[in-house]
C-alpha atoms as one frame of an Amber mdcrd trajectory, in Angstrom:
protein
  86.105 185.827 331.469  85.651 189.808 330.912  82.356 190.335 328.474  81.952
 193.726 326.262  79.758 196.268 327.803  78.185 199.422 327.756  79.604 199.764
 331.786  83.491 198.376 330.375  83.542 201.491 327.909  85.323 204.344 328.718
  83.139 206.222 330.734  83.668 208.868 328.430  81.877 208.184 326.355  78.783
 207.187 327.745  78.543 210.939 329.137  78.147 212.239 325.048  74.594 213.667
 323.818  73.398 214.745 320.923  70.384 216.181 320.481  70.101 216.294 317.243
  70.070 212.985 316.189  68.703 211.309 319.320  65.530 210.313 320.560  63.609
 211.769 317.967  65.440 211.436 315.106  65.819 207.569 316.245  62.203 207.390
 316.472  61.642 209.296 313.206  63.538 207.189 311.199  61.888 204.304 312.570
  58.704 205.827 311.322  59.869 206.352 307.687  60.438 202.800 307.727  56.742
 202.304 308.223  55.946 204.101 306.172  58.140 202.760 303.432  57.136 199.037
 304.080  53.696 199.619 304.710  52.391 202.712 302.721  48.705 203.368 303.591
  48.474 200.748 305.562  50.804 202.102 308.108  48.229 202.788 310.509  50.235
 206.432 311.306  47.918 209.486 310.952  50.348 210.945 308.991  51.783 210.159
 305.348  55.377 211.271 305.681  58.133 212.233 307.776  59.592 215.508 307.873
  63.280 215.621 309.128  63.682 219.735 310.531  65.458 218.607 313.430  68.448
 219.160 310.596  70.418 221.840 308.189  70.843 218.908 305.676  69.207 221.031
 302.674  69.736 218.601 299.843  68.283 215.406 301.572  65.334 213.922 299.848
  61.893 216.078 300.289  63.467 219.218 300.551  63.987 220.932 297.441  67.759
 223.778 297.117  69.466 221.641 294.557  72.780 221.317 293.799  74.482 224.514
 292.563  75.856 223.050 288.863  78.853 224.433 288.782  80.346 222.720 291.684
  78.775 219.371 290.512  80.158 219.532 287.228  83.427 219.934 289.088  83.236
 216.714 291.014  81.952 214.647 287.654  85.015 215.591 286.199  87.593 215.297
 289.032  85.885 211.994 289.487  85.964 210.507 286.391  88.585 212.883 284.093
  87.708 210.791 281.084  83.888 212.767 281.185  86.020 215.631 279.133  86.534
 213.770 276.301  83.742 211.437 276.288  81.522 214.519 276.384  83.474 217.270
 274.935  80.125 219.466 274.408  78.186 219.334 277.972  79.985 220.768 280.367
  81.261 224.551 280.470  84.791 225.702 279.541  85.495 227.354 283.227  84.500
 224.301 284.516  87.009 222.661 282.435  89.419 224.824 282.927  89.088 224.306
 286.868  88.966 220.655 286.905  91.796 220.072 285.293  93.615 222.568 286.934
  92.830 220.395 290.304  93.769 217.611 288.494  97.190 218.588 287.348  97.598
 219.273 291.161  96.243 216.433 292.699  96.212 213.547 290.509  93.852 210.869
 291.303  90.700 211.732 294.055  91.837 208.118 295.464  94.935 209.065 296.529
  95.488 210.706 299.772  96.559 214.126 299.746  98.373 216.529 301.697  97.520
 215.770 305.998  96.774 219.630 305.627  94.937 219.457 302.921  95.203 219.884
 298.708  98.330 222.574 299.194  96.688 224.583 295.635  92.743 224.314 297.495
  94.816 226.101 301.063  95.781 229.271 298.842  93.045 229.662 297.360  91.315
 229.591 300.952  93.668 232.496 301.565  93.300 234.392 298.829  88.684 233.950
 299.499  90.153 235.029 303.063  91.962 237.797 302.141  89.998 239.222 299.579
  86.779 238.843 302.067  88.866 240.728 305.366  91.241 243.045 303.358  94.057
 241.374 305.446  96.497 239.117 304.700  96.244 234.981 305.349  98.622 231.924
 304.733  98.002 229.166 303.014 100.648 227.837 306.461  97.907 228.635 308.485
  94.820 226.393 306.557  94.169 223.047 307.937  91.127 221.127 305.648  88.937
 218.845 307.609  86.037 216.662 307.336  83.586 219.235 307.207  83.740 221.698
 310.100  82.621 219.248 312.759  86.042 217.965 312.833  88.488 220.830 313.352
  86.643 221.598 316.679  86.854 218.386 318.045  90.745 218.721 317.034  91.038
 222.105 318.440  88.537 220.898 321.879  90.319 217.628 322.181  93.732 219.160
 321.724  92.756 222.207 324.774  91.885 220.140 327.101  95.507 219.582 329.318
  93.932 218.767 332.631  90.618 215.733 332.413  87.513 217.474 334.495  89.221
 220.691 335.415  89.683 222.409 331.692  86.769 224.015 330.495  85.196 225.612
 327.587  83.069 228.654 327.327  79.712 227.854 325.204  76.798 229.708 324.193
  73.327 228.991 325.581  71.603 227.483 323.733  74.951 226.080 321.554  75.016
 223.811 318.712  75.658 220.169 320.741  78.881 219.388 318.805  79.809 221.447
 321.150  78.391 219.650 324.763  78.885 216.125 323.565  82.709 216.621 322.399
  83.664 218.216 325.539  82.614 215.540 327.124  84.136 213.055 324.261  87.383
 214.886 325.969  85.931 214.912 329.442  86.001 218.547 328.802  83.605 221.438
 331.439  81.220 223.257 329.430  81.376 226.900 331.089  77.634 227.801 329.901
  76.672 231.752 328.971  73.894 232.705 328.547  72.487 234.541 324.806  69.863
 237.207 325.119  66.372 236.408 323.791  64.448 239.351 324.481  67.515 241.112
 322.570  66.972 239.150 319.752  69.872 236.341 321.286  72.616 239.174 321.708
  75.716 238.690 322.883  76.554 240.092 326.454  80.199 240.617 327.684  78.716
 240.597 330.795  77.218 237.182 331.107  80.498 235.841 329.308  82.346 237.402
 332.656  79.888 236.144 335.348  80.872 232.716 333.655  84.136 233.155 333.064
  84.297 234.329 337.286  81.814 231.420 338.749  83.713 229.093 336.605  87.431
 229.796 338.368  85.569 229.778 341.408  84.380 226.107 341.213  87.951 225.432
 340.330  87.570 225.317 336.241  90.024 225.892 334.093  88.773 228.297 331.496
  90.761 227.565 327.437  88.791 228.855 325.361  85.269 231.085 324.419  83.039
 229.884 321.258  81.317 232.252 319.503  78.659 230.865 317.129  78.169 233.816
 314.647  75.484 233.110 313.052  74.053 231.414 315.654  72.783 228.401 315.896
  69.811 227.460 316.718  69.876 231.086 317.077  70.554 232.790 313.728  71.707
 235.799 315.554  74.518 237.736 314.402  77.079 239.627 316.224  77.557 243.426
 316.020  80.904 244.944 315.757  81.296 246.771 318.332  80.888 243.365 320.672
  82.854 241.577 318.775  85.580 243.043 319.701  84.193 243.419 323.631  84.863
 239.665 322.771  88.460 239.515 321.098  89.403 242.003 324.474  87.798 239.966
 327.243  89.584 237.159 325.421  92.919 238.733 325.402  92.592 239.337 329.237
  91.966 236.204 330.507  94.028 234.094 327.971  91.506 232.417 326.052  91.190
 231.337 322.520  88.896 232.213 320.534  86.749 229.897 318.162  85.238 231.744
 316.049  82.511 229.030 314.249  81.264 230.923 311.378  80.025 228.240 309.015
  75.977 230.239 308.064  78.206 233.348 306.767  76.079 233.165 303.623  73.160
 232.688 304.980  71.837 236.573 305.994  68.271 236.695 304.873  68.570 240.651
 305.862  71.650 241.909 304.834  71.836 245.122 305.108  70.534 245.397 308.789
  72.454 242.501 310.698  75.967 242.187 307.782  78.172 239.337 308.613  81.646
 240.464 310.203  85.002 237.785 310.707  86.504 237.198 313.595  88.856 237.128
 311.257  88.933 240.887 309.949  87.980 241.773 313.891  90.911 240.717 315.461
  92.725 242.256 312.760  92.006 245.804 312.666  92.385 245.998 316.115  96.113
 244.291 315.912  94.946 241.941 318.880  97.297 239.266 320.228  94.406 237.159
 321.293  94.391 233.140 318.724  91.974 232.946 316.717  90.247 229.865 315.535
  88.059 230.443 312.473  85.823 227.729 310.759  83.662 227.472 307.597  82.391
 224.679 305.319  80.591 223.296 302.653  77.539 222.358 304.230  75.422 224.989
 305.122  75.617 228.285 302.813  74.083 228.059 299.499  76.187 225.141 298.467
  74.824 222.369 301.278  77.001 219.376 300.439  76.884 218.546 303.735  77.490
 214.505 302.976  80.462 215.371 301.209  82.586 216.255 304.140  84.765 219.522
 303.661  85.619 222.607 305.231  88.582 224.102 306.650  90.032 226.010 310.400
  92.171 229.385 309.733  94.835 229.711 312.739  95.688 233.264 313.620  98.175
 234.394 316.500  98.518 230.729 316.491 102.112 229.790 317.321 103.909 227.450
 314.803 105.054 224.996 317.387 100.960 224.701 318.452 100.563 224.150 314.827
 102.978 221.645 314.415 100.698 219.626 316.744  97.793 220.441 314.718  99.728
 218.936 312.122 100.690 215.611 313.303  97.564 214.971 314.864  95.626 215.499
 311.713  98.391 213.201 310.162  96.704 210.861 312.190  94.148 210.479 309.795
  96.287 210.652 306.911  93.855 213.777 305.195  90.503 214.572 305.147  87.893
 213.569 301.750  89.015 214.882 298.644  85.324 215.492 297.276  85.038 217.466
 300.130  88.191 219.508 299.650  87.587 220.541 296.321  83.805 220.855 297.143
  85.693 223.547 299.599  87.317 224.686 296.362  84.017 225.542 295.256  83.450
 227.271 297.869  86.201 229.906 298.045  85.926 229.776 294.480  82.527 230.088
 292.407  82.295 231.062 288.731  83.149 235.033 288.447  81.284 237.753 286.376
  82.168 236.719 282.805  82.414 233.028 282.746  80.794 230.889 281.415  79.252
 229.523 284.372  78.114 232.861 286.130  74.785 233.488 284.964  73.484 229.880
 286.010  75.678 230.122 289.669  74.303 233.684 290.012  70.466 232.563 289.076
  70.238 229.236 291.666  72.517 230.943 294.256  69.817 234.322 294.443  66.790
 231.898 294.628  68.407 229.818 297.485  68.835 233.153 299.270  65.683 234.253
 298.489  63.111 231.530 298.663  65.176 230.627 302.547  64.912 234.271 303.613
  61.012 234.411 301.980  60.429 231.287 304.462  62.031 232.356 307.979  59.965
 235.879 307.683  56.775 233.391 306.834  57.312 231.200 309.719  58.425 233.221
 312.293  55.331 235.321 311.450  52.866 232.223 311.872  54.261 230.664 314.797
  54.045 234.743 316.195  50.252 234.292 315.630  49.931 231.886 318.139  49.061
 231.642 321.865  51.597 230.566 324.078  54.678 230.804 321.355  56.952 233.702
 320.790  59.574 233.303 317.862  62.632 235.834 316.897  62.561 236.803 313.502
  66.506 234.943 312.385  68.464 237.129 310.556  71.258 234.456 309.426  71.492
 230.344 309.435  68.839 227.855 308.870  66.378 227.201 311.871  64.288 229.533
 313.815  64.061 228.765 317.592  60.582 229.367 319.263  59.968 229.719 322.775
  56.534 227.638 323.615  54.894 228.122 327.118  53.180 225.145 328.032  50.038
 224.177 330.684  51.077 223.263 333.694  48.962 219.397 333.123  51.866 219.166
 330.306  54.586 219.941 332.887  53.626 217.782 334.456  52.495 214.354 332.275
  55.839 214.867 330.622  57.703 214.843 334.366  55.648 211.973 334.939  56.879
 210.045 331.969  60.232 211.025 332.376  60.573 213.721 329.406  62.130 217.218
 329.656  58.517 218.948 328.549  59.547 220.718 325.366  60.834 216.963 324.262
  57.471 215.400 325.435  55.737 218.283 323.364  58.115 217.093 320.465  57.454
 213.614 320.725  54.224 214.774 320.641  54.303 216.608 317.363  56.451 214.172
 315.918  53.323 211.237 316.668  50.303 213.223 315.651  52.314 215.602 312.315
  55.480 213.694 311.541  57.137 216.648 311.901  60.771 215.912 313.909  62.229
 218.981 315.466  65.044 219.147 318.611  63.915 220.242 321.890  65.556 222.912
 323.207  66.774 220.902 326.056  68.885 219.613 323.552  70.029 222.693 323.229
  70.720 224.305 326.611  67.961 227.087 328.319  67.178 228.837 331.050  65.367
 226.746 333.760  62.258 226.569 333.456  61.469 228.004 329.836  61.113 226.102
 326.422  62.037 225.683 323.047  62.144 224.097 320.009  64.834 224.540 316.970
  63.284 223.373 313.243  64.848 223.957 310.169  63.424 227.112 307.626  64.545
 224.267 304.465  61.419 223.146 303.932  59.028 223.344 301.178  55.415 223.358
 301.082  55.613 225.863 304.147  51.759 226.569 304.420  51.328 222.428 304.332
  54.002 222.465 306.905  53.414 225.555 309.012  50.033 224.452 309.489  50.657
 220.742 310.697  52.327 222.791 313.699  49.247 225.436 314.919  47.004 222.758
 314.377  49.030 220.750 316.122  50.286 223.394 319.105  46.431 224.589 319.911
  45.661 220.830 319.943  48.055 219.823 322.467  47.257 222.915 324.994  43.546
 222.359 324.827  44.239 218.290 325.401  46.140 219.541 328.797  44.564 222.704
 329.757
């Protein structure tokens, strides 16, 4: 009789690794349960777990609140009768937005168009057109259950030959890409970012990766750019973006532009964001481009609502038809996520009743994140054996750590990557959960970890990191 075992599963599933929610996150959750059940009798050297492993702005224990306008619109869409039951509770622009959306959608308990609510796709297209000063069509917009769903769809479609079709990905990279490529039996083609130059993107490095892939019999199908970067926070210069577009056009690559952190800019005057859509249109380039955005990051931070979109540019109609066929299998993206996208691309405007509060809330979020990022980078850089690029964007820092040889040997003896060994020890000692650089990819012999800049109480938080690092290195000298 056949039995269900791990070995009987699709081998591609067994190959999937996702470090952000991997061993450390699982252990952190176990500690959280122990603290909840036993409190001061837990026997642990900390009184709370700090989940610094994931960019989840609204998670319990952090202090980024939801944007009031977004939640008010969501509330009225969830229960429209609130307009009558609490007529003086909601600003008039909120009520007008909810009525407009309700007229288009009806109940959010019903399926929508598989590509997303047409009105919301029209609003996304207007947002893109205003941002880039180039036309955008709602027919080219696909609303998705977070940007990850769009990335997964595109990669699944591009892997035409298992174990032969490849996608160029930056190293370090967000583990979604390697996990999705493993799931669909694609090949990750790594190209390294330049840490010595603020994690910049090197065209020569991409060319070398392309050359090696072709020599190895791999067929490169697409190039991923994460801008601003995850985990690095780096932003591409427009000159580099043009070179990337030309390279993709020359080699017949689809350009996948992950731009979900486009509004998380800490030094916008020095490091501005320019979309690849604008660059490609300014150039008149024929390169096939798919750009991704999400409500999970930025100032909205609505990770749990699962809302996002991607825009197709220079994608043939029959290919878009195949995309539509595939998204229709999933029926439609979550309606509250789609409503979140509408609020993302249509925030209150100056003169609207909700504008002053929206402006106050979003300004505070930007200011606090920029301050934390700068302070944390300064403190980490003051530690012996630690160097950290002061990230100009996104939600993270990605410090490089030099570990004692005895620590590296102990890690190898334990069957762990050295930075994972360090991160596990950090969790055991402080309750702080980070993601080791081995989960993002790094050069041989280098070690990093990623942590978010979302945690309040920076002095206490960074103080624990500093104390642990000194003690850890001292123990293994």
